[in-house]
CSV table of C-alpha atoms in Angstrom, one decimal:
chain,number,residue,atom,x,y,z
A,1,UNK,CA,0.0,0.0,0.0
A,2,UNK,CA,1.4,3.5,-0.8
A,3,UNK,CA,1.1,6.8,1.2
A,4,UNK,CA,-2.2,8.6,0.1
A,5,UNK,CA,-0.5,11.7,0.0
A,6,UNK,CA,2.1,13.1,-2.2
A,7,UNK,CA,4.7,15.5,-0.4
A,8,UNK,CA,6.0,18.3,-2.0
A,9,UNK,CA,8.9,19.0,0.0
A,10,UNK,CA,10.6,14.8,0.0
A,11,UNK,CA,13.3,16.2,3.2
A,12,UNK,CA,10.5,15.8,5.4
A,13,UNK,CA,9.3,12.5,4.7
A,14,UNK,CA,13.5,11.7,5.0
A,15,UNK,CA,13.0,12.9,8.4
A,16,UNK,CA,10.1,11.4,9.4
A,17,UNK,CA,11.8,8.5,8.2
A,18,UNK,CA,15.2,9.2,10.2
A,19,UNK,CA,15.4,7.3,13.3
A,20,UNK,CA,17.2,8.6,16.7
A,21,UNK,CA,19.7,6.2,16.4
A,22,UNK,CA,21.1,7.8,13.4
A,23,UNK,CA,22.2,11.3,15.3
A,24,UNK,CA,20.3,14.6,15.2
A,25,UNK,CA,18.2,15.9,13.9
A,26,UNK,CA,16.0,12.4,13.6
A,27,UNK,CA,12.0,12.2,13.8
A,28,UNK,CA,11.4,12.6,17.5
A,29,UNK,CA,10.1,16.1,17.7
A,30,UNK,CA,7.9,14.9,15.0
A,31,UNK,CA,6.7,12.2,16.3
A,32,UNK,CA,5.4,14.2,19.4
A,33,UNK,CA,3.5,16.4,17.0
A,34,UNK,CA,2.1,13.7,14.5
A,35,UNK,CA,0.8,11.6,17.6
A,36,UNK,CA,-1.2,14.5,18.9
A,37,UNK,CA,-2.7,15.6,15.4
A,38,UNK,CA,-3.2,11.3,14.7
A,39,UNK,CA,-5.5,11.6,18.2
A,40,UNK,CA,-7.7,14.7,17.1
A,41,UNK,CA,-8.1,13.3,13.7
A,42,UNK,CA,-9.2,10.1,14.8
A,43,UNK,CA,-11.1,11.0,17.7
A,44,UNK,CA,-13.0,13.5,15.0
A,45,UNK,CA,-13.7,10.1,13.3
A,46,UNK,CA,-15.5,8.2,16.4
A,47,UNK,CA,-17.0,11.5,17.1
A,48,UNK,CA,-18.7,11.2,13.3
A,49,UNK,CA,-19.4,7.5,13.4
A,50,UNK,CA,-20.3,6.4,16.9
A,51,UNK,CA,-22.7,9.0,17.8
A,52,UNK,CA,-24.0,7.1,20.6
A,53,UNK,CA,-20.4,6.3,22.1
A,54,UNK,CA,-20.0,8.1,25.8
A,55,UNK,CA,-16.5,9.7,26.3
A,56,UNK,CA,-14.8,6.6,27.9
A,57,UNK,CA,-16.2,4.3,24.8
A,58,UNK,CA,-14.2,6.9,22.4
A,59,UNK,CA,-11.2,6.9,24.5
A,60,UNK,CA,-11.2,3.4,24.6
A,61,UNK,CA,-12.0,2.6,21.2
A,62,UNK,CA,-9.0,4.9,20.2
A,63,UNK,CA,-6.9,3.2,21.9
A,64,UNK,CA,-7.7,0.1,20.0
A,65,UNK,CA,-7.1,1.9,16.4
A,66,UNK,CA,-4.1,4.3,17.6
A,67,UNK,CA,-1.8,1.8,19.8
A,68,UNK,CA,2.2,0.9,19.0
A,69,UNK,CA,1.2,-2.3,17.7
A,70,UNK,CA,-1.9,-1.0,15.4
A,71,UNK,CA,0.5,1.9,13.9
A,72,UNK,CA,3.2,-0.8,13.6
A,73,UNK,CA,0.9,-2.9,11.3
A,74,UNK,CA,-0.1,0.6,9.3
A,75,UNK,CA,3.7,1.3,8.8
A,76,UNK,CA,4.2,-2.7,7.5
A,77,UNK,CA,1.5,-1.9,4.8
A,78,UNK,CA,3.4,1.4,3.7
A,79,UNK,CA,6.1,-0.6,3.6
A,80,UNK,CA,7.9,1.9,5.7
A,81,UNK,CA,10.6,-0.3,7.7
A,82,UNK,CA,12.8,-0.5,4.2
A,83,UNK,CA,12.6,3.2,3.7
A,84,UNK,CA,13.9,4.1,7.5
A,85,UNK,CA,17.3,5.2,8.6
A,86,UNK,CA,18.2,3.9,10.9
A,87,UNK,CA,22.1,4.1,12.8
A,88,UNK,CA,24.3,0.3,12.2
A,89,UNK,CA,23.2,-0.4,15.7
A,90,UNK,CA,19.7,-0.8,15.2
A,91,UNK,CA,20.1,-1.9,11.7
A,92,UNK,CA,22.7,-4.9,12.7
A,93,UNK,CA,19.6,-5.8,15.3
A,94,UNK,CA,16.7,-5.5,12.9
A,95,UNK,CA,15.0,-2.3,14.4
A,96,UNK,CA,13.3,-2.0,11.1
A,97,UNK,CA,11.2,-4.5,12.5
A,98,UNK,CA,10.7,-3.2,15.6
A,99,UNK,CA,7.0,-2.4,16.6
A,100,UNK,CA,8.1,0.6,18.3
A,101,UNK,CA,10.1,2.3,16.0
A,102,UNK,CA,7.9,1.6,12.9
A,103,UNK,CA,5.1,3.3,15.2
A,104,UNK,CA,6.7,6.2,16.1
A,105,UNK,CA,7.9,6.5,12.2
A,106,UNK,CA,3.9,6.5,11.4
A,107,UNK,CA,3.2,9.6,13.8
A,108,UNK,CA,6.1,11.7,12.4
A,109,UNK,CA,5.0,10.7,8.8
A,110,UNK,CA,1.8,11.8,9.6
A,111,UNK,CA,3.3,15.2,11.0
A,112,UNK,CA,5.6,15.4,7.8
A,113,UNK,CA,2.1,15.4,6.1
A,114,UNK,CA,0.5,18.4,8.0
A,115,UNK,CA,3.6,20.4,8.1
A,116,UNK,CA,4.0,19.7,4.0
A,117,UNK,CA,0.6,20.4,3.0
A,118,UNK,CA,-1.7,21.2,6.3
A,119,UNK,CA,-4.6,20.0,8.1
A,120,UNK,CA,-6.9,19.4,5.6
A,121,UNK,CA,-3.9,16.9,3.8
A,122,UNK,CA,-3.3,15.4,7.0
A,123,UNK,CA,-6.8,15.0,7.6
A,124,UNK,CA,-7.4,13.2,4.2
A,125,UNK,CA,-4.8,11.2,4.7
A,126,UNK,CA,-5.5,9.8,7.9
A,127,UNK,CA,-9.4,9.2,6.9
A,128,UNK,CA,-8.1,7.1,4.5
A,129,UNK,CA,-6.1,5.3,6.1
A,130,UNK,CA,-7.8,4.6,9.2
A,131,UNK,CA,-11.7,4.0,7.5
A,132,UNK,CA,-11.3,0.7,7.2
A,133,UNK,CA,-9.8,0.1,10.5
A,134,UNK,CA,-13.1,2.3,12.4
A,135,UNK,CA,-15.8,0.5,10.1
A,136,UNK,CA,-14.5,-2.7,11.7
A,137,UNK,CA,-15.1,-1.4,15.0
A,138,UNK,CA,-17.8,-2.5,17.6
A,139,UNK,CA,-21.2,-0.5,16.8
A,140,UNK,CA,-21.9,-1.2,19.7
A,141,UNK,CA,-25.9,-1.1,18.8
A,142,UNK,CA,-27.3,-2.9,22.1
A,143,UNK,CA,-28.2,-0.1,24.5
A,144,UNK,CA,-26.0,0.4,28.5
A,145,UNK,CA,-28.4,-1.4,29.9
A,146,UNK,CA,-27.9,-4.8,27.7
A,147,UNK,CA,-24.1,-4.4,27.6
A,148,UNK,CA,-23.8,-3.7,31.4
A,149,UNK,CA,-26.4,-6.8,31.7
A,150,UNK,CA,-24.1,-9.3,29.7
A,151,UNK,CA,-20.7,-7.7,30.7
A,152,UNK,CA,-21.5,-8.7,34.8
A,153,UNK,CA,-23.2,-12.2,33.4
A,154,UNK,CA,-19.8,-12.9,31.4
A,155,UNK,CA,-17.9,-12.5,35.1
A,156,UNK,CA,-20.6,-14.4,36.8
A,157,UNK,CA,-21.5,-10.9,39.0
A,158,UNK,CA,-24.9,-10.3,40.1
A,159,UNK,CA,-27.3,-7.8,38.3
A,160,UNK,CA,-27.9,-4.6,38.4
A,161,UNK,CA,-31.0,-3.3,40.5
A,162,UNK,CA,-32.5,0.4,39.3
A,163,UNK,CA,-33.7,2.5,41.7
A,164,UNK,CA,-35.9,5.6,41.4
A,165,UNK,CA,-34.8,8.4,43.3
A,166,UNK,CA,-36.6,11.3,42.7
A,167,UNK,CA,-38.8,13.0,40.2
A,168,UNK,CA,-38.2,16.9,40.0
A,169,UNK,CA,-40.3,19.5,37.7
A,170,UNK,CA,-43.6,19.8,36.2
A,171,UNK,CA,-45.6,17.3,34.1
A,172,UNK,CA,-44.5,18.2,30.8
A,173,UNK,CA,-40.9,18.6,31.7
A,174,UNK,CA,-40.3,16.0,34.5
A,175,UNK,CA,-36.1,15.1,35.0
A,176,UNK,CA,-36.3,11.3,36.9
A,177,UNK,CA,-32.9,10.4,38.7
A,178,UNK,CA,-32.3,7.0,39.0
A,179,UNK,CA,-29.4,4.5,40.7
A,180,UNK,CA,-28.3,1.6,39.2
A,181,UNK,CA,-26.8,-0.5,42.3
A,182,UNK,CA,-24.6,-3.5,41.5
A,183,UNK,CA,-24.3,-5.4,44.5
A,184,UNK,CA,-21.0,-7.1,46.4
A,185,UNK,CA,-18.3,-8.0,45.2
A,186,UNK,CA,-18.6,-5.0,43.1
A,187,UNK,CA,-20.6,-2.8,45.2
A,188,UNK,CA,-21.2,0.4,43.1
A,189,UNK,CA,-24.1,3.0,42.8
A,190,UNK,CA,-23.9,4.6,39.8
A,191,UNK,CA,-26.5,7.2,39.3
A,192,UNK,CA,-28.3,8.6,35.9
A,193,UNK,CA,-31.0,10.8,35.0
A,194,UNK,CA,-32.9,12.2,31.7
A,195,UNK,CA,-36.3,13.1,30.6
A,196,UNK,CA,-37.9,9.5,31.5
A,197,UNK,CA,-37.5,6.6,33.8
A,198,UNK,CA,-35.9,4.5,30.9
A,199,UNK,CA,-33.6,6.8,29.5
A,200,UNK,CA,-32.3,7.6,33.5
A,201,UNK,CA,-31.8,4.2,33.6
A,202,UNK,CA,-29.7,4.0,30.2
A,203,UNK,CA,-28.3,6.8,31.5
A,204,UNK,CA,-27.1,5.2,35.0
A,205,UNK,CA,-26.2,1.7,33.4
A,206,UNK,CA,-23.8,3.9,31.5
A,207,UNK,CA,-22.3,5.1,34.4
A,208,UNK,CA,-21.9,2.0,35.9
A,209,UNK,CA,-20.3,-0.2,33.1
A,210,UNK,CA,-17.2,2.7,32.7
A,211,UNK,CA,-16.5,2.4,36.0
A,212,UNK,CA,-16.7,-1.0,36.2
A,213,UNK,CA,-14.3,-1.2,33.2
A,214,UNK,CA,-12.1,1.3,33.8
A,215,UNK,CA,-11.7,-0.1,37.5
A,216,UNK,CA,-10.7,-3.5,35.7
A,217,UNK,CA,-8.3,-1.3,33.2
A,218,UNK,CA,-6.7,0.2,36.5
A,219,UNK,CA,-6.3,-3.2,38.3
B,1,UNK,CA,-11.5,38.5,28.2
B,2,UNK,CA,-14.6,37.4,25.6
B,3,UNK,CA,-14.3,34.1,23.1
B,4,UNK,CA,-12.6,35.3,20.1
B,5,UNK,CA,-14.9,33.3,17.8
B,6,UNK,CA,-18.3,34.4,16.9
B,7,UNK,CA,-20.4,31.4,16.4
B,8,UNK,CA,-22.7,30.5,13.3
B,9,UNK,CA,-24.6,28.2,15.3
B,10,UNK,CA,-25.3,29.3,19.0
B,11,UNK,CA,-26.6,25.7,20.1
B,12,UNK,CA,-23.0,24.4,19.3
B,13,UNK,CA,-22.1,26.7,22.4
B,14,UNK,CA,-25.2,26.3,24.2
B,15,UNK,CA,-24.0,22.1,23.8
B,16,UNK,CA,-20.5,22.6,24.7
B,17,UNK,CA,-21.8,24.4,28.4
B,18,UNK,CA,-24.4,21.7,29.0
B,19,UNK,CA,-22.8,19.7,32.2
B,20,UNK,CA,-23.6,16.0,32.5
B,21,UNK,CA,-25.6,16.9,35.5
B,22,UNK,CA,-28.7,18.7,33.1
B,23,UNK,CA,-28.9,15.0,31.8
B,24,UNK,CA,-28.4,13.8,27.3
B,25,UNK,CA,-27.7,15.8,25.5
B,26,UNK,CA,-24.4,17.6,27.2
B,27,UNK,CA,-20.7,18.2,27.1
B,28,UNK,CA,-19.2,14.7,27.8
B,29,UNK,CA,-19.0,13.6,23.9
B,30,UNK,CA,-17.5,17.1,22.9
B,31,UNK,CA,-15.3,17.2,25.8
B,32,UNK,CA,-13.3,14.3,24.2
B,33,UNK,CA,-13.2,15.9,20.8
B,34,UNK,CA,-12.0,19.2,22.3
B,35,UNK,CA,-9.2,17.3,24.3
B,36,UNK,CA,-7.6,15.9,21.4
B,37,UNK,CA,-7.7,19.2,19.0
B,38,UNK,CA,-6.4,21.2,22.2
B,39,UNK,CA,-3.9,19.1,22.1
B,40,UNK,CA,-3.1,18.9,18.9
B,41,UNK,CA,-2.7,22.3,18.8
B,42,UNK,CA,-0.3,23.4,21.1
B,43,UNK,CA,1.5,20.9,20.4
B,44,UNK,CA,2.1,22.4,17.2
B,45,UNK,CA,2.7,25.9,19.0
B,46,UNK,CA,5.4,24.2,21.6
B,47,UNK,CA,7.3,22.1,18.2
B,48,UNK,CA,7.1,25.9,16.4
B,49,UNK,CA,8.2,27.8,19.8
B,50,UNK,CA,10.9,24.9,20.6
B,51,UNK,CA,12.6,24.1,18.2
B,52,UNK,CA,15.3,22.7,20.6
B,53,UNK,CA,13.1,20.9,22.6
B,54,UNK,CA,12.8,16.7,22.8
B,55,UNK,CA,9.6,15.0,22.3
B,56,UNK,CA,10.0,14.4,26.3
B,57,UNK,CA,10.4,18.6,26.7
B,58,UNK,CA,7.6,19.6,24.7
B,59,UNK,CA,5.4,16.9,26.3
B,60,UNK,CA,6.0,18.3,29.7
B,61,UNK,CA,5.2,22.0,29.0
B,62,UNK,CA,2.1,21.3,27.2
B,63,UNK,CA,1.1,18.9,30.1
B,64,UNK,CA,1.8,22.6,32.3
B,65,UNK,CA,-0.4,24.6,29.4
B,66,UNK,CA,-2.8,21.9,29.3
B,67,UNK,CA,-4.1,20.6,32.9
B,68,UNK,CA,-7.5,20.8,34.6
B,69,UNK,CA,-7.0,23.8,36.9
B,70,UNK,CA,-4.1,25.4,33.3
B,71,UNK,CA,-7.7,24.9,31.5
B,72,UNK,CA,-10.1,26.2,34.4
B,73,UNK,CA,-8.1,29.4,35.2
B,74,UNK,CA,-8.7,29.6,31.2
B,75,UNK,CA,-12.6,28.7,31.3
B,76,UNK,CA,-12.5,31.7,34.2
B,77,UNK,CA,-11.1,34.8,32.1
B,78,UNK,CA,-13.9,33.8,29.5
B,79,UNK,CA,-16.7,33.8,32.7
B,80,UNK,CA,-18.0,30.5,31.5
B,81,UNK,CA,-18.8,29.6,35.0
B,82,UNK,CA,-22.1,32.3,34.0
B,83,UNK,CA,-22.9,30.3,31.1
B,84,UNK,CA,-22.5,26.8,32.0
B,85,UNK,CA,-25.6,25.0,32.2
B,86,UNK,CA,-25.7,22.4,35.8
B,87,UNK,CA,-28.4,20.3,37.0
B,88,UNK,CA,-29.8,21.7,40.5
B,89,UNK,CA,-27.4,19.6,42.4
B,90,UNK,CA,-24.5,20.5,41.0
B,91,UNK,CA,-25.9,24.6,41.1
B,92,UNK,CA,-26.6,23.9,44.6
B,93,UNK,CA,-23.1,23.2,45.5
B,94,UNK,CA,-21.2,25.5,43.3
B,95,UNK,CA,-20.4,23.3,40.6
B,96,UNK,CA,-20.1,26.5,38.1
B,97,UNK,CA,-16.8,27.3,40.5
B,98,UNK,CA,-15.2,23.5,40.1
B,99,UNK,CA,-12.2,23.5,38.1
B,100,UNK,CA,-12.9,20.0,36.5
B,101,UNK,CA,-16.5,21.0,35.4
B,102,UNK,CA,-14.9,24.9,34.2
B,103,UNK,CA,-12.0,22.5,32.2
B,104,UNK,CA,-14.5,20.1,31.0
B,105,UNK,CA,-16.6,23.0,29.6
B,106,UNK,CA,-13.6,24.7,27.7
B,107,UNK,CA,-12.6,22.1,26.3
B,108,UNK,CA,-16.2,21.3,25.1
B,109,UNK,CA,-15.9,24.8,23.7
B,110,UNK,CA,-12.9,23.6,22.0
B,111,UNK,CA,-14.6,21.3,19.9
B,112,UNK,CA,-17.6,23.5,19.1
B,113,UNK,CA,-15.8,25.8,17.6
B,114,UNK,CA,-13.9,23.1,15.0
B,115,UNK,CA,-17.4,22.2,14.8
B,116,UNK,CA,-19.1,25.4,13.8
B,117,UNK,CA,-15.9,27.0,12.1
B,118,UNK,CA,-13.7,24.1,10.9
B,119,UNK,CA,-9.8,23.6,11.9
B,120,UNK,CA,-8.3,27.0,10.6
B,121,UNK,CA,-10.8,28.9,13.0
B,122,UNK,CA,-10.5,26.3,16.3
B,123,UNK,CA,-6.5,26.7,15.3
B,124,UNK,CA,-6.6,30.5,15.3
B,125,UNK,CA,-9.2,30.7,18.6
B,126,UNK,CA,-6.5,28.2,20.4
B,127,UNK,CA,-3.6,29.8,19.6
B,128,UNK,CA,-5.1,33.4,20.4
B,129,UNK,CA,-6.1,32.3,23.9
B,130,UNK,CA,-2.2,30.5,24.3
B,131,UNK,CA,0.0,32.7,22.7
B,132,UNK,CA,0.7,34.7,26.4
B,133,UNK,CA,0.9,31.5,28.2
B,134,UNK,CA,3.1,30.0,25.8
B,135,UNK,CA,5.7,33.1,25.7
B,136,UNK,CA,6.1,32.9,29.3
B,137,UNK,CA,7.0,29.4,29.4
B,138,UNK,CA,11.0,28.6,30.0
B,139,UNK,CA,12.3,29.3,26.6
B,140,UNK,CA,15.5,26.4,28.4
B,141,UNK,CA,18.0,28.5,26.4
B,142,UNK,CA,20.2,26.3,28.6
B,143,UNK,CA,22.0,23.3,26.9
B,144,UNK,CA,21.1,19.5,28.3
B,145,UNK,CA,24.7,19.9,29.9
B,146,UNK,CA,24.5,22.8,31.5
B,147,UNK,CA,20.7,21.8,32.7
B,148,UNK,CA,21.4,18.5,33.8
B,149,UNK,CA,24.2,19.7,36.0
B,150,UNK,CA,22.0,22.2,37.2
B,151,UNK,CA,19.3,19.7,38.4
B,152,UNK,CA,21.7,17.4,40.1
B,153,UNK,CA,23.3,20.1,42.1
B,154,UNK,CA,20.3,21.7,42.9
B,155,UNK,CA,19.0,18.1,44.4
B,156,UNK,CA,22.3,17.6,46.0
B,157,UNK,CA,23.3,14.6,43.8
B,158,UNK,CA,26.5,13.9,42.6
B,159,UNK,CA,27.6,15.3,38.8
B,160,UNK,CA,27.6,13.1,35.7
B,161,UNK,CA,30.5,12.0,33.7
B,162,UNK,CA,30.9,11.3,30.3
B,163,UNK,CA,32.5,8.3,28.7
B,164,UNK,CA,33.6,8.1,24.7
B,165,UNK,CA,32.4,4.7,24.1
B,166,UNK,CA,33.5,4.2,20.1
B,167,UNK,CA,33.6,6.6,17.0
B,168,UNK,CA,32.4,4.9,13.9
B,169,UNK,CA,32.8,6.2,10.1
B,170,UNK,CA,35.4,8.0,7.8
B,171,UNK,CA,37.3,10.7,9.1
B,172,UNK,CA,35.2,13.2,7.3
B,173,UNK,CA,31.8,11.8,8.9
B,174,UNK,CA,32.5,9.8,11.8
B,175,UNK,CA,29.9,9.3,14.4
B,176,UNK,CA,30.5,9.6,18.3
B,177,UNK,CA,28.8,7.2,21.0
B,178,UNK,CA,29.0,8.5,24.7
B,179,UNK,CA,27.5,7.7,27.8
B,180,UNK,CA,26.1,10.1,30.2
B,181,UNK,CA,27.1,8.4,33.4
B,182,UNK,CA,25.0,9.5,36.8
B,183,UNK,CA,25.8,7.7,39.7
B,184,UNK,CA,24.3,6.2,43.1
B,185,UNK,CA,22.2,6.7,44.1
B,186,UNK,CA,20.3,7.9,40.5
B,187,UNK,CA,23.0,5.2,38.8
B,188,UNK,CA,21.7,6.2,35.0
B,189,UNK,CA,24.0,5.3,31.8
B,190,UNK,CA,22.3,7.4,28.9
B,191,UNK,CA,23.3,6.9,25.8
B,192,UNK,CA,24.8,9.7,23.2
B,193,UNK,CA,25.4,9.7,19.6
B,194,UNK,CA,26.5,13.0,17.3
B,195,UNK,CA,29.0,14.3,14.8
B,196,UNK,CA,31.2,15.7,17.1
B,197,UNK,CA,31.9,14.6,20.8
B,198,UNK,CA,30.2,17.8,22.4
B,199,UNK,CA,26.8,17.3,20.1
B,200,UNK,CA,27.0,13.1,21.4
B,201,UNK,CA,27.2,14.3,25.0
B,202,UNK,CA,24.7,16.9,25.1
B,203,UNK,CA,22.4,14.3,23.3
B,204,UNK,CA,23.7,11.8,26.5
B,205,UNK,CA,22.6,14.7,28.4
B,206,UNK,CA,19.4,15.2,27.3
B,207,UNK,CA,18.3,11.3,27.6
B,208,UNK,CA,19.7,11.7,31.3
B,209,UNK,CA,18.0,14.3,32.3
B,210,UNK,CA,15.1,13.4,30.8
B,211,UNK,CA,15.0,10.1,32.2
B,212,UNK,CA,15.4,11.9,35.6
B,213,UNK,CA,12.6,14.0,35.3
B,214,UNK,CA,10.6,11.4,34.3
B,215,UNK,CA,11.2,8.6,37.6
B,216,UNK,CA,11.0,11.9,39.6
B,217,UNK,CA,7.2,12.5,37.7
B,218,UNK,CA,6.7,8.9,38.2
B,219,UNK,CA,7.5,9.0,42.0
């Protein structure tokens, strides 16, 4: 597969090419600025196509598509390990195989792109690259309630319980809060609200399944 | 101080104030978005601004432009606090004076902006609001050398020494490998590599110090 972009100036694709172990300058200031511009693009994309996807569901689903070993399969399709430079150290032990070195290569290539021909290049590029990659994603279609439902029956927990707390405004504009308790050994109330009893409790389940899974991601 | 970005479509705005507390729709999904394109660009400013910084450098003093109460002090001289829109818990107990749900908000603004306006006008608002805060960061005129020497003294820690390990290459382009040697009880061997034996040590330097900064962070 080739680059989707065309650069008009080739010495900054030979540095975002250009490894540290070759001497200065090399493609680590680039790579700092191509993994930040790689994040907003793609979180622009997950923004687009999972419209339904909390903040923690983005997160997490970029860090499925923007990891060291994903961008290390990207730069293996650009065929960019034989176009690095790399110093006779890394070369004698094969670092243009190395996940980590093809991965950072990707992120400066994709800052060689913005700084060659701008955002609206970079962006391009990017899209292409990664709209494969985000169409294979999780739609994640079933609603918080189901996935929190068959995430604590895949770990044998117990269920959640929904509780209604309180109803607040008039008649035609009622807010309910809710709790969604999950009992021992996880032992959290997560709590939810919106316009009626169910969406409070999609809401809360919500709630409850992020910290559930980032409590698992921390542990 | 006011936005400096008129907006085409107010609700955008309205959106990107609308706290998680008022219920769906709000700021959560935005907030994400915003992040990433904050990020994005100052880390463009800091790699124009720098242009002797590391990847390691520039990563710390956007972490200093770009933290929850860098972002709320931000989301203050704008007055969003008057604007945001809380459920009557959070109003209750000052929410609109929190500087995670002031952060959150800005960076929600962030994103409504690219929204409404596209890149060029989120890039411009950005870098209007962080072109004071940027100037006043360290410019580090200092070399690694000098800085690392600095640090160690300063902490009371004994100073590094610098080893030629092997020169490689013609006469006319040889390359220089050093190590920055630190000892007990930091004991760190960086590794160097330049044209010239002052450009390899300063490198060793760098890698030190950086290395130093970043067990100290992780501490």
């Amino acid at each position: 597969m080739e680059l989707p972009y065309h650069f008009r100036d080739d010495s900054l694709a030979a540095l975002a090419l250009t490894h540290r172990s070759v001497g200065k300058p090399n493609n680590e200031r680039m790579e700092f600025l191509g993994d930040a511009l790689l994040g907003a693009i793609v979180a622009e994309m997950l923004y687009e196509t999972h419209p339904k996807a909390t903040e923690g569901e983005m997160s997490r689903l970029r860090a499925q598509l923007v990891n060291g070993q994903a961008l290390a399969s990207l730069a293996r399709e650009l065929e960019l390990g034989d176009q690095l430079k790399l110093g006779s150290g890394e070369l004698k032990s094969g670092g243009f195989r190395r996940d980590s070195i093809l991965a950072d290569a990707f992120e400066a290539l994709v800052a060689a792109v913005y700084l060659d021909g701008g955002f609206a290049a970079c962006r391009e590029t990017v899209r292409t690259l990664f709209t494969d990659r985000v169409a294979a994603l999780p739609r994640s279609s079933k609603d918080a309630k189901t996935r929190l439902q068959e995430w604590l029956q895949a770990n044998g927990w117990p269920l959640p319980q929904y509780e209604l707390v309180a109803t607040e405004g008039e008649d035609h504009a009622r807010i309910f809060d809710v709790n969604c308790v999950v009992a021992e050994p996880m032992a959290i109330t997560a709590p939810g609200r919106g316009s009626s009893r169910r969406l409070a409790e999609q809401d809360a389940a919500e709630i409850a399944l992020n910290r559930l899974l980032e409590s698992r991601e921390g542990a």
